XYZ file of C-alpha atoms in Angstrom:
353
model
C -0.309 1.336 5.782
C 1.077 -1.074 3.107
C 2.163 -3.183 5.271
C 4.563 -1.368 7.247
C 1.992 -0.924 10.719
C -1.373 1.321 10.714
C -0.860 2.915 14.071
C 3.376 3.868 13.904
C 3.213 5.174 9.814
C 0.024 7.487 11.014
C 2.342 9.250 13.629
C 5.063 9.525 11.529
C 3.185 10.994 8.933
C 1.933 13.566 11.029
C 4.940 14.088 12.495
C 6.351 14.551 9.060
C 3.468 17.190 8.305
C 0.630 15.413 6.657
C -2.545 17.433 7.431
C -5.238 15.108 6.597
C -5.101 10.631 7.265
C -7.144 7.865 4.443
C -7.275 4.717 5.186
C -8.963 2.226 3.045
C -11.451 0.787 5.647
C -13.469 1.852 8.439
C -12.039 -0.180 10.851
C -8.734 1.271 10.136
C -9.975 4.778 10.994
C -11.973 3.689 14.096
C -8.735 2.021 15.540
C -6.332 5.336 14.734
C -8.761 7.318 16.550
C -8.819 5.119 19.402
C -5.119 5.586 19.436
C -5.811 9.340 20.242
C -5.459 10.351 16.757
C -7.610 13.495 16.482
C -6.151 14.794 12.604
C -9.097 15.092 10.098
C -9.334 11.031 8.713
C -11.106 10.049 5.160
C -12.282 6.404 5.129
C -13.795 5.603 2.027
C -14.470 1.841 1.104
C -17.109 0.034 2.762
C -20.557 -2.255 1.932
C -23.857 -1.748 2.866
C -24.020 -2.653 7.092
C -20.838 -0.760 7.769
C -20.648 1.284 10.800
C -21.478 4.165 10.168
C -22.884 5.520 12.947
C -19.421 4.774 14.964
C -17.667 6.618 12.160
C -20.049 9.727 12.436
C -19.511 10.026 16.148
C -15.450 9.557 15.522
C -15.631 13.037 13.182
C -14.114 10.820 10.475
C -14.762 12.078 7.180
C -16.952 9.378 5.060
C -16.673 8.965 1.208
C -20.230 8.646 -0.729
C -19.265 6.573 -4.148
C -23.297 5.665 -4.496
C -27.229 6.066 -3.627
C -27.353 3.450 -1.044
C -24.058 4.791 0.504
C -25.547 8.383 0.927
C -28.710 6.969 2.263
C -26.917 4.677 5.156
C -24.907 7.727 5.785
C -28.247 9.642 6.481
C -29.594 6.640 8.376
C -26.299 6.681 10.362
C -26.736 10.375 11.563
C -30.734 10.067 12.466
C -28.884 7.145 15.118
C -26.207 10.005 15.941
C -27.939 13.365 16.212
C -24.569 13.894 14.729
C -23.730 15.857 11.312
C -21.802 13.920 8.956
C -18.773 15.106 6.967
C -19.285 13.825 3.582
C -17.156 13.704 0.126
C -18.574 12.698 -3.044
C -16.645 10.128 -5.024
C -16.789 10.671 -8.674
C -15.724 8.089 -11.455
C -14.170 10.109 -13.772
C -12.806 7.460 -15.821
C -11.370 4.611 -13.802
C -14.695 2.254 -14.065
C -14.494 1.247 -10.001
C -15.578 2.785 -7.414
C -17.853 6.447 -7.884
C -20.429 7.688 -9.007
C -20.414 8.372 -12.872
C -21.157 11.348 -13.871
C -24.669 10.849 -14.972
C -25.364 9.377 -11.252
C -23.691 12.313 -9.478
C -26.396 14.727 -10.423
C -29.317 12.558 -8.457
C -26.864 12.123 -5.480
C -26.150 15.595 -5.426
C -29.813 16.857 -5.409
C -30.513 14.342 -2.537
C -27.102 15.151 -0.564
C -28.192 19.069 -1.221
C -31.668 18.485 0.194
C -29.836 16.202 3.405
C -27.155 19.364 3.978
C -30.140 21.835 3.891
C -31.890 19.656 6.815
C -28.493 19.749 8.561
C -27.932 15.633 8.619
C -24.358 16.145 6.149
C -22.447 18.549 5.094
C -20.958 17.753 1.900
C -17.334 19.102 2.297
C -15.162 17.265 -0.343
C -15.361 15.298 -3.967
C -12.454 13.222 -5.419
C -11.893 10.844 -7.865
C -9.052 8.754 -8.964
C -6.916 8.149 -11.940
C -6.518 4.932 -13.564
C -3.329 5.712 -15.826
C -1.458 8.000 -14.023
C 1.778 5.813 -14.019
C 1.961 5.828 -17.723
C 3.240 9.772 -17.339
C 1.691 11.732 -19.998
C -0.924 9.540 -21.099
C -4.001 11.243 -22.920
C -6.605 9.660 -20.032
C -5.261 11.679 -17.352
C -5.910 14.769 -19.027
C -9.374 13.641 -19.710
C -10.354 12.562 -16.129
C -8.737 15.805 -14.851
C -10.962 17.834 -17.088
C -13.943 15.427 -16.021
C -13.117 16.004 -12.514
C -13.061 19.906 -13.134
C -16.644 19.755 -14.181
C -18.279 17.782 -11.362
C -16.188 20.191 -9.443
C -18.265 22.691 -10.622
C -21.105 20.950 -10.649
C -20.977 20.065 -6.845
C -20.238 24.271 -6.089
C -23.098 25.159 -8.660
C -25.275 22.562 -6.618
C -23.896 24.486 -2.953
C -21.910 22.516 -1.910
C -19.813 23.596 1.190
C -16.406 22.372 -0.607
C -13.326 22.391 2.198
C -11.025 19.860 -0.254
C -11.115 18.725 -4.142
C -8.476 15.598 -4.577
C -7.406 13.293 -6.982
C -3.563 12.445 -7.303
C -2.012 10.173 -5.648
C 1.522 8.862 -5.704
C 1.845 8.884 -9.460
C 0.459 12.284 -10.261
C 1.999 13.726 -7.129
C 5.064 13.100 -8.476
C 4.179 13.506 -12.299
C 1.452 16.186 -12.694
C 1.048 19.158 -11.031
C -2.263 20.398 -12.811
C -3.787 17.019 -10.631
C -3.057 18.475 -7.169
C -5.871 20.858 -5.738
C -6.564 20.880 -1.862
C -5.175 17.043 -1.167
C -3.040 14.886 -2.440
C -3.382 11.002 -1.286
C 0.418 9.742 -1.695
C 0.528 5.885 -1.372
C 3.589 4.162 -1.995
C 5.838 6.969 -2.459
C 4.831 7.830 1.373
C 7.148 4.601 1.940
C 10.045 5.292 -0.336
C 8.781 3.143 -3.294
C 8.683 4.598 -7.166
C 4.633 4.406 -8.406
C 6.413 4.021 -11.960
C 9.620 2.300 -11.876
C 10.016 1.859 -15.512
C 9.726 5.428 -15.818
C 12.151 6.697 -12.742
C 13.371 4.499 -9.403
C 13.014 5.244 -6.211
C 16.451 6.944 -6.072
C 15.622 9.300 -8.888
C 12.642 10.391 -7.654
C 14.402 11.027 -4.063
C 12.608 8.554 -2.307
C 14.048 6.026 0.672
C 12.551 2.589 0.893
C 11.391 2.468 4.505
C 10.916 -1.022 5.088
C 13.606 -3.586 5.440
C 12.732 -7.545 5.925
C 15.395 -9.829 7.495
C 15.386 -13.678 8.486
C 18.063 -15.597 10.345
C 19.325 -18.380 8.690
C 17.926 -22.057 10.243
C 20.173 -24.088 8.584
C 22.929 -24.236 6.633
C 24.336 -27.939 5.060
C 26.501 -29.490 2.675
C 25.134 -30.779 -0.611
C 26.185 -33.265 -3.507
C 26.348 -32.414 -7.158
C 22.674 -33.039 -8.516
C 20.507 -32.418 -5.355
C 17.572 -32.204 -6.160
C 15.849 -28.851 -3.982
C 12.612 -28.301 -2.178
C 9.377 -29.356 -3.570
C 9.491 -30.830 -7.222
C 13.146 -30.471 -7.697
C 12.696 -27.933 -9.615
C 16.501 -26.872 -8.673
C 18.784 -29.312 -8.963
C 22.180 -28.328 -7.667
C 25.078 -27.847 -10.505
C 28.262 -29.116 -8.234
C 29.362 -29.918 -4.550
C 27.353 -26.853 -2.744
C 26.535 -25.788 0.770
C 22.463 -24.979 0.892
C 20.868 -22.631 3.242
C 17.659 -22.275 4.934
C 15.689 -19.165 5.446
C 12.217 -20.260 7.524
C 9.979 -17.546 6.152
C 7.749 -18.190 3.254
C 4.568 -17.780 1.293
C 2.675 -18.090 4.471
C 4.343 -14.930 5.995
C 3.685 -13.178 2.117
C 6.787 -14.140 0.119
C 5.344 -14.728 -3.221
C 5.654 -18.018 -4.202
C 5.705 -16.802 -8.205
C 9.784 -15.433 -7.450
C 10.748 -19.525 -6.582
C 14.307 -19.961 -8.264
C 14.676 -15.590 -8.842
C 13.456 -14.103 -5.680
C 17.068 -11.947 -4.491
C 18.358 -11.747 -0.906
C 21.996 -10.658 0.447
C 23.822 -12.754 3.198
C 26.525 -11.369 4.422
C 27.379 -8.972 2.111
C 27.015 -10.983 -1.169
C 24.084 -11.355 -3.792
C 21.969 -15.321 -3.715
C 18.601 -16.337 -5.317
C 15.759 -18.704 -3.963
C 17.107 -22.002 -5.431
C 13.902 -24.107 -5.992
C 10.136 -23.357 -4.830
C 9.739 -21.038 -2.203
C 7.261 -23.712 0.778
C 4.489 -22.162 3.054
C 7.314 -21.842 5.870
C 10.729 -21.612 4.389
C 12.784 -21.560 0.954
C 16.239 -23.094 0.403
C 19.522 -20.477 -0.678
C 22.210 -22.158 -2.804
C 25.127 -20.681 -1.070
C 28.356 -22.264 -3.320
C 30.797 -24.640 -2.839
C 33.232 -22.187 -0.888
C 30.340 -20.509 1.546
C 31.410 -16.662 2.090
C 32.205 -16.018 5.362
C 34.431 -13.235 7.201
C 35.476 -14.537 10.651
C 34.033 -17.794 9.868
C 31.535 -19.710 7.695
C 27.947 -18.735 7.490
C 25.855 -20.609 9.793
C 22.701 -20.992 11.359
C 21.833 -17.643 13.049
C 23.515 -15.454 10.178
C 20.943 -13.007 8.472
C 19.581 -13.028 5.111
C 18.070 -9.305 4.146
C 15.295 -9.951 1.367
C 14.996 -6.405 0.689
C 15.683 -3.578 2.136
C 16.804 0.377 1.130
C 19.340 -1.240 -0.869
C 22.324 1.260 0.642
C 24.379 -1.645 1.026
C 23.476 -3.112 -1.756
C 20.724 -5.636 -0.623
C 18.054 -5.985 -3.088
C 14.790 -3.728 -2.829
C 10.874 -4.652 -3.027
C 11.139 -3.701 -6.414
C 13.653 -6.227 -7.368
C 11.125 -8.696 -5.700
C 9.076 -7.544 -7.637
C 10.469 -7.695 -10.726
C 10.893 -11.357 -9.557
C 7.739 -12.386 -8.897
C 6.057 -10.516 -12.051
C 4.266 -7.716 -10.108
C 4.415 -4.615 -7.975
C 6.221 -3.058 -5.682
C 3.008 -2.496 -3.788
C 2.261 -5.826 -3.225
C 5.431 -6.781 -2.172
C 4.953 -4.772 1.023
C 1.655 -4.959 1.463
C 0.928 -8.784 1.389
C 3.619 -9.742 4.341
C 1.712 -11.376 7.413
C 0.980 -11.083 10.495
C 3.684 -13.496 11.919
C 7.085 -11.205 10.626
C 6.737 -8.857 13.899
C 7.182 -5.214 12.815
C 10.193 -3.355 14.563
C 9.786 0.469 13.785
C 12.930 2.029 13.970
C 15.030 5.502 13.008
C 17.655 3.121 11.902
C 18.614 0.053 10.428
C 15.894 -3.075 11.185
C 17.242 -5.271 13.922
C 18.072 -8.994 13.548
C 16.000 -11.570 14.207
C 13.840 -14.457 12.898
C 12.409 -12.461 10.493
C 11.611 -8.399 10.502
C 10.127 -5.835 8.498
């Protein structure tokens, strides 16, 4: 759930009136049903020696992208005596996962001949776009009108078609003509823009959801030309007070935003001063250190991002930092920041998302 917890962001989206759950793995749709989750669930990335055969008995949905993947499927309801829900993944473009076109007619003829024997049913086909963040972009028309034809292909074949997708976040938002039965919103499920260059979160109406906090470890007075963290690569310009924040590229704070990445104490804007370490990254606070009702200090909390309300920098700005996306910020924060979900504001503490 890009990193904002599998189990809670599945409620709330049904809560919120999603219809239909992905996940990316198996194991992520075996634990939400587990969890008493009965909504229809597509999993769709796996390897040869997945298990199938728990999925199948789960009712999850199962994406075919291949030959072998069909075939294990089959092999995974003869264990069963279960009929499989199937949905044919189609590369319309994007050169990953799928079956290219040419390769979807011989897994249709044997996914025909397995629905006729009763081992599948073959209820969906979806692809995905590779360009749809550069709006308007002449490849989205042409995997749309791909799409359309194995479409029509997979109904000519008989197919027992329930749902036809292929947008997610950035089409959603950006394309209507790419919406059919589903639509698989990512990122813009957690208040994040899938093309910030094009429109921000706020524009688009969107609310970050996640906010990540640390309390301070240490704060300290420092000479002119202190040399910071590992290889000095900050060196501090006057008499200063320096801050520590012990979270770091071990809990998923890219290491690339060292001397950029943003974070708000107390109401005012600071940057990483010098490499962000495995466990912690040092704050150049100034010489006079802001405080109302006292000094900062040990304890005091520094938000890294957040909805950016207050004006606390957002995952995008970390982003922006670090030379990436968005998506990654989010997603790549580890298992050690515990996870409060909340209606409101993320509570203080060591560190929180």
């Amino acid at each position: 759930a890009y990193g904002h917890g599998l189990l809670p962001v599945a409620r709330a989206a049904l809560e919120g009136g999603a219809g239909w759950l992905g996940t990316a793995q198996i194991s992520e749709a075996l634990a939400l049903r587990a969890a008493g989750i009965t909504a229809p669930i597509l999993a769709w990335l796996y390897a040869p020696g997945a298990p199938l055969a728990r999925a199948v008995t789960a009712g999850i949905d199962l994406s075919v992208p291949a030959a072998w993947a069909l075939d294990e499927v089959v092999a995974a309801v003869e264990r069963t005596g279960r009929t499989a829900r199937v949905h044919l993944e189609v590369d319309t473009g994007l050169g990953r996962s799928g079956a290219f076109p040419a390769e979807l007619a011989r897994i249709l003829d044997r996914a025909m001949r397995a629905q006729a024997s009763g081992e599948i049913e073959v209820v969906g086909v979806w692809s995905h776009l590779a360009r749809a963040d550069e709006v308007g972009h002449p490849s989205v028309r042409a995997q749309g009108l791909a799409f359309a034809e194995a479409v029509r292909e997979c109904e000519r074949a008989g197919a027992h078609l329930e749902v036809r997708h292929l947008a997610a976040s950035a089409a959603l938002l950006s394309d209507p003509s790419t919406r059919y039965d589903l639509v698989r919103p990512g990122i813009s499920v957690y208040g994040l823009s899938p093309f910030p260059a094009r429109a921000s979160a706020a524009e688009l109406g969107l609310r970050p959801a996640m906010r990540l906090e640390a309390s301070l470890s240490l704060v300290k007075p420092a000479p002119e030309g202190q040399g910071v963290s590992y290889g000095h690569d900050y060196v501090t310009p006057r008499a200063t007070h320096l801050a520590v924040v012990p979270i770091g590229y071990a809990d998923g704070i890219p290491r690339h935003a060292s001397n950029a990445g943003p974070l708000q104490i107390r109401g005012r804007r600071f940057s990483v001063a010098g490499r962000i370490c495995m466990d912690q990254f040092v704050v150049d606070l100034g010489a006079e250190v802001p405080g109302d009702g006292g000094a900062v200090g040990a304890g005091d909390v520094a938000v890294l991002f957040g909805a950016g309300d207050d004006g606390e920098p957002t995952a995008q700005d970390w982003a922006d930092a670090a030379g990436t996306i968005s998506y990654e910020i989010v997603t790549r924060l580890g298992t050690r920041i515990p996870r409060e979900h909340v209606d409101t504001d993320a509570r203080r503490g060591r560190g929180h998302a």
